[in-house]
Amino acid sequence: MCGLPQEDGEQFREFVRIVLEGVDLPAEERIEAFKPVEDYIIPAIVERRENPDDGLISYLLDAEIMGEKLSDEHVFGSILLLIVAGIDTTWSAIGSSIWHLANNPEDLARLIAHPELLPSAVEEFLRAYAPVSMARLVKDDFEFQGCPMKKDDWIFLSFPAANRDPEAFDNADEVLIDREINRHSAFGLGIHRCLGSNLARMEMTVALEEWLKRYTKFELDNSEPTTFSQGQVRGPRRLPLRILERK
């Protein structure tokens, strides 16, 4: 999609690590940590500007919003977002699904016995453990329930909280792998809905199918801590497991 070499996949995964682990770094260290990302993507943008192809970078460079071309900074941000969103969100969702099954042997046993439940289970894992929240820029001064927000403030909007709305979901705080009505917001809403939602569903389904074919019983290895990421994407970063039964 981006028109970047597939053989650079390992480098993209390193970019994801840089972006995620740089969240809590001081500003100067974060800028320095981002340099390899910039050194890869910016030359690609320059190259596509000079030699357009049919990839997404060339498409963005040719696009206009209200009669104006997108800036290189905007194109850079869009490409970086696609690289990060295409890797980290999916492995976070897969990791959270396996974490749930390790903690809930009854659900694991049901999926092993009834693999036809997997599509509804995937949707329920997305609802219950939606990996992505978004930052938003405040348009005007505003106060919400006593919390003042100023124009141009950045706010962290946890829109997956809507997935726990008791008016929208029966037993909203329970994970029900056979839930039938499940209009969750794990992929966002409206014009900003996730571009890769169907690909993510397919990747989750295939990953869990293959995992459950190999490992029919497993649990958390509590001798080591499970750690979760911080920031806009949530999911296990370290998930120690004890395999009890395999095929």
Short mmCIF file of C-alpha atoms in Angstrom, two decimals:
data_model
loop_
_atom_site.label_atom_id
_atom_site.label_comp_id
_atom_site.label_asym_id
_atom_site.label_seq_id
_atom_site.Cartn_x
_atom_site.Cartn_y
_atom_site.Cartn_z
CA MET A 1 0.00 0.00 0.00
CA CYS A 2 2.70 2.48 0.95
CA GLY A 3 4.97 1.42 -1.87
CA LEU A 4 7.81 0.64 0.54
CA PRO A 5 9.95 -2.53 0.24
CA GLN A 6 8.43 -5.57 1.93
CA GLU A 7 11.89 -6.75 2.93
CA ASP A 8 12.07 -3.74 5.28
CA GLY A 9 9.42 -5.29 7.53
CA GLU A 10 11.84 -5.83 10.41
CA GLN A 11 12.80 -2.16 10.23
CA PHE A 12 9.13 -1.19 10.42
CA ARG A 13 8.76 -3.26 13.59
CA GLU A 14 11.73 -1.37 15.03
CA PHE A 15 9.97 1.89 14.17
CA VAL A 16 6.95 0.69 16.13
CA ARG A 17 9.18 -0.02 19.14
CA ILE A 18 10.74 3.46 18.86
CA VAL A 19 7.35 5.17 18.67
CA LEU A 20 5.87 3.24 21.60
CA GLU A 21 8.85 3.21 23.93
CA GLY A 22 9.51 6.88 23.25
CA VAL A 23 6.21 7.97 24.77
CA ASP A 24 7.66 8.71 28.21
CA LEU A 25 11.08 10.02 27.11
CA PRO A 26 12.04 13.67 27.63
CA ALA A 27 11.42 15.75 24.50
CA GLU A 28 15.07 15.96 23.42
CA GLU A 29 15.61 12.21 23.80
CA ARG A 30 12.40 11.46 21.95
CA ILE A 31 13.44 13.67 19.02
CA GLU A 32 16.78 11.88 18.86
CA ALA A 33 15.11 8.46 19.07
CA PHE A 34 12.85 9.36 16.13
CA LYS A 35 15.79 10.18 13.86
CA PRO A 36 16.02 6.69 12.26
CA VAL A 37 12.29 6.88 11.45
CA GLU A 38 12.71 10.27 9.78
CA ASP A 39 15.86 9.12 7.97
CA TYR A 40 13.84 6.32 6.37
CA ILE A 41 10.50 7.95 5.55
CA ILE A 42 11.56 11.48 4.52
CA PRO A 43 13.89 10.31 1.69
CA ALA A 44 11.07 8.06 0.47
CA ILE A 45 8.77 11.10 0.30
CA VAL A 46 11.42 13.11 -1.59
CA GLU A 47 11.92 10.23 -4.01
CA ARG A 48 8.18 9.88 -4.72
CA ARG A 49 7.85 13.60 -5.24
CA GLU A 50 10.54 13.43 -7.92
CA ASN A 51 9.49 10.05 -9.32
CA PRO A 52 5.80 9.37 -8.64
CA ASP A 53 4.50 5.81 -8.69
CA ASP A 54 1.12 4.23 -7.95
CA GLY A 55 1.75 3.89 -4.19
CA LEU A 56 0.12 5.71 -1.30
CA ILE A 57 2.96 8.21 -0.80
CA SER A 58 2.57 9.49 -4.37
CA TYR A 59 -1.20 9.57 -3.92
CA LEU A 60 -0.90 11.70 -0.78
CA LEU A 61 1.61 14.03 -2.42
CA ASP A 62 -0.87 14.61 -5.23
CA ALA A 63 -3.89 15.05 -2.95
CA GLU A 64 -5.41 18.42 -2.08
CA ILE A 65 -7.47 19.65 0.85
CA MET A 66 -9.42 22.83 0.18
CA GLY A 67 -7.26 23.52 -2.85
CA GLU A 68 -3.93 23.07 -1.07
CA LYS A 69 -1.42 20.24 -1.39
CA LEU A 70 -0.56 18.25 1.72
CA SER A 71 2.69 19.25 3.40
CA ASP A 72 5.57 16.78 3.61
CA GLU A 73 5.03 16.82 7.38
CA HIS A 74 1.42 15.70 6.91
CA VAL A 75 2.44 12.96 4.48
CA PHE A 76 5.18 11.81 6.89
CA GLY A 77 2.68 11.58 9.75
CA SER A 78 0.20 9.63 7.64
CA ILE A 79 2.78 7.08 6.50
CA LEU A 80 4.16 6.65 10.03
CA LEU A 81 0.62 6.17 11.34
CA LEU A 82 -0.04 3.44 8.77
CA ILE A 83 3.20 1.63 9.63
CA VAL A 84 2.49 1.73 13.37
CA ALA A 85 -1.24 1.06 13.05
CA GLY A 86 -0.68 -1.88 10.75
CA ILE A 87 1.62 -3.68 13.17
CA ASP A 88 1.18 -2.72 16.80
CA THR A 89 -2.60 -2.52 16.99
CA THR A 90 -3.03 -6.02 15.57
CA TRP A 91 -0.43 -7.74 17.71
CA SER A 92 -1.86 -5.93 20.75
CA ALA A 93 -5.35 -7.23 19.97
CA ILE A 94 -4.02 -10.76 19.41
CA GLY A 95 -2.02 -10.59 22.64
CA SER A 96 -5.02 -9.39 24.64
CA SER A 97 -7.12 -12.23 23.21
CA ILE A 98 -4.55 -14.83 24.27
CA TRP A 99 -4.23 -13.12 27.67
CA HIS A 100 -8.01 -13.46 28.12
CA LEU A 101 -8.02 -17.14 27.16
CA ALA A 102 -5.11 -17.83 29.51
CA ASN A 103 -7.13 -16.26 32.32
CA ASN A 104 -10.45 -17.87 31.39
CA PRO A 105 -10.05 -21.62 30.78
CA GLU A 106 -13.80 -22.07 30.31
CA ASP A 107 -13.73 -19.76 27.27
CA LEU A 108 -10.63 -21.52 25.98
CA ALA A 109 -12.34 -24.91 26.30
CA ARG A 110 -15.45 -23.62 24.49
CA LEU A 111 -13.41 -22.33 21.55
CA ILE A 112 -11.51 -25.62 21.30
CA ALA A 113 -14.78 -27.57 21.36
CA HIS A 114 -16.71 -25.10 19.17
CA PRO A 115 -14.33 -23.35 16.75
CA GLU A 116 -17.35 -21.90 14.94
CA LEU A 117 -17.55 -19.42 17.85
CA LEU A 118 -14.26 -17.81 16.85
CA PRO A 119 -15.73 -15.00 14.69
CA SER A 120 -17.99 -13.82 17.51
CA ALA A 121 -15.14 -14.28 20.01
CA VAL A 122 -12.87 -12.05 17.90
CA GLU A 123 -15.52 -9.31 17.89
CA GLU A 124 -15.96 -9.66 21.64
CA PHE A 125 -12.22 -9.46 22.28
CA LEU A 126 -12.14 -6.31 20.15
CA ARG A 127 -15.00 -4.85 22.17
CA ALA A 128 -13.63 -5.75 25.58
CA TYR A 129 -9.94 -5.08 24.90
CA ALA A 130 -10.03 -2.46 22.14
CA PRO A 131 -6.36 -1.58 21.70
CA VAL A 132 -6.57 2.00 20.41
CA SER A 133 -7.50 5.35 21.92
CA MET A 134 -6.92 8.66 20.20
CA ALA A 135 -5.58 12.08 21.06
CA ARG A 136 -7.69 15.01 19.91
CA LEU A 137 -7.03 18.74 19.62
CA VAL A 138 -9.48 21.01 21.45
CA LYS A 139 -11.13 23.38 18.97
CA ASP A 140 -12.40 25.97 21.49
CA ASP A 141 -12.19 26.57 25.23
CA PHE A 142 -14.48 24.07 26.90
CA GLU A 143 -15.31 22.59 30.28
CA PHE A 144 -16.63 19.07 30.80
CA GLN A 145 -17.81 17.94 34.23
CA GLY A 146 -15.53 20.43 35.96
CA CYS A 147 -12.48 19.73 33.80
CA PRO A 148 -11.37 22.86 31.90
CA MET A 149 -9.87 22.46 28.43
CA LYS A 150 -8.30 25.26 26.43
CA LYS A 151 -8.17 25.77 22.68
CA ASP A 152 -5.28 23.80 21.13
CA ASP A 153 -4.90 21.55 24.19
CA TRP A 154 -4.29 17.90 23.39
CA ILE A 155 -6.66 15.52 25.16
CA PHE A 156 -6.57 11.74 25.37
CA LEU A 157 -9.96 10.45 24.31
CA SER A 158 -10.68 6.91 25.45
CA PHE A 159 -13.45 6.23 22.97
CA PRO A 160 -13.34 2.43 23.61
CA ALA A 161 -15.12 3.31 26.87
CA ALA A 162 -18.24 3.31 24.68
CA ASN A 163 -17.77 -0.46 24.41
CA ARG A 164 -18.69 -0.74 28.09
CA ASP A 165 -21.88 1.32 27.78
CA PRO A 166 -24.63 -0.63 29.59
CA GLU A 167 -27.26 1.06 27.42
CA ALA A 168 -25.63 -0.37 24.29
CA PHE A 169 -24.52 -3.80 25.55
CA ASP A 170 -26.14 -6.32 27.86
CA ASN A 171 -23.74 -7.29 30.66
CA ALA A 172 -21.31 -4.75 29.23
CA ASP A 173 -18.49 -5.56 31.65
CA GLU A 174 -18.61 -9.29 30.94
CA VAL A 175 -16.68 -10.91 28.09
CA LEU A 176 -19.15 -13.18 26.29
CA ILE A 177 -17.53 -14.98 23.38
CA ASP A 178 -20.93 -15.86 21.89
CA ARG A 179 -22.29 -12.30 22.08
CA GLU A 180 -24.59 -11.82 19.08
CA ILE A 181 -25.30 -8.06 19.06
CA ASN A 182 -21.93 -6.35 19.13
CA ARG A 183 -21.73 -2.93 17.48
CA HIS A 184 -18.47 -1.99 19.19
CA SER A 185 -16.26 1.01 18.44
CA ALA A 186 -12.87 -0.73 18.50
CA PHE A 187 -12.18 0.53 14.98
CA GLY A 188 -13.45 4.04 15.60
CA LEU A 189 -16.53 5.71 14.18
CA GLY A 190 -17.54 7.85 11.23
CA ILE A 191 -15.10 9.17 8.63
CA HIS A 192 -12.10 8.25 10.78
CA ARG A 193 -13.04 4.58 11.06
CA CYS A 194 -10.03 2.27 10.74
CA LEU A 195 -9.00 1.74 7.13
CA GLY A 196 -7.68 -1.75 7.89
CA SER A 197 -10.53 -3.08 10.05
CA ASN A 198 -11.33 -6.09 7.87
CA LEU A 199 -7.64 -6.95 7.48
CA ALA A 200 -7.24 -6.75 11.27
CA ARG A 201 -10.21 -9.08 11.77
CA MET A 202 -8.72 -11.57 9.33
CA GLU A 203 -5.28 -11.42 10.96
CA MET A 204 -6.77 -11.93 14.43
CA THR A 205 -8.90 -14.84 13.26
CA VAL A 206 -6.04 -16.61 11.48
CA ALA A 207 -3.62 -16.02 14.38
CA LEU A 208 -6.05 -17.40 16.97
CA GLU A 209 -7.05 -20.32 14.74
CA GLU A 210 -3.43 -21.36 14.31
CA TRP A 211 -2.60 -20.80 17.99
CA LEU A 212 -5.54 -22.92 19.17
CA LYS A 213 -4.67 -25.70 16.73
CA ARG A 214 -1.28 -26.00 18.42
CA TYR A 215 -2.00 -25.13 22.06
CA THR A 216 -5.25 -26.45 23.48
CA LYS A 217 -4.52 -25.69 27.13
CA PHE A 218 -2.38 -22.89 28.53
CA GLU A 219 -2.32 -20.46 31.42
CA LEU A 220 -0.40 -17.43 32.62
CA ASP A 221 3.02 -18.13 34.08
CA ASN A 222 2.70 -16.05 37.22
CA SER A 223 6.37 -16.51 38.09
CA GLU A 224 7.00 -13.62 35.70
CA PRO A 225 5.02 -10.39 35.39
CA THR A 226 2.72 -9.65 32.48
CA THR A 227 3.37 -6.12 31.27
CA PHE A 228 1.14 -3.87 29.16
CA SER A 229 2.04 -0.97 26.91
CA GLN A 230 1.36 2.65 27.75
CA GLY A 231 0.03 5.40 25.52
CA GLN A 232 -2.48 5.29 22.69
CA VAL A 233 -2.15 1.57 21.95
CA ARG A 234 -2.83 -0.91 24.75
CA GLY A 235 -1.86 -4.55 24.75
CA PRO A 236 0.53 -7.04 26.37
CA ARG A 237 4.20 -6.36 25.79
CA ARG A 238 5.34 -9.33 27.83
CA LEU A 239 2.98 -12.29 28.17
CA PRO A 240 4.61 -15.29 29.90
CA LEU A 241 2.56 -18.45 29.40
CA ARG A 242 2.70 -22.03 30.62
CA ILE A 243 1.68 -24.50 27.90
CA LEU A 244 -0.28 -27.36 29.47
CA GLU A 245 -1.38 -29.26 26.38
CA ARG A 246 -0.37 -29.09 22.75
CA LYS A 247 -1.23 -30.99 19.59
#
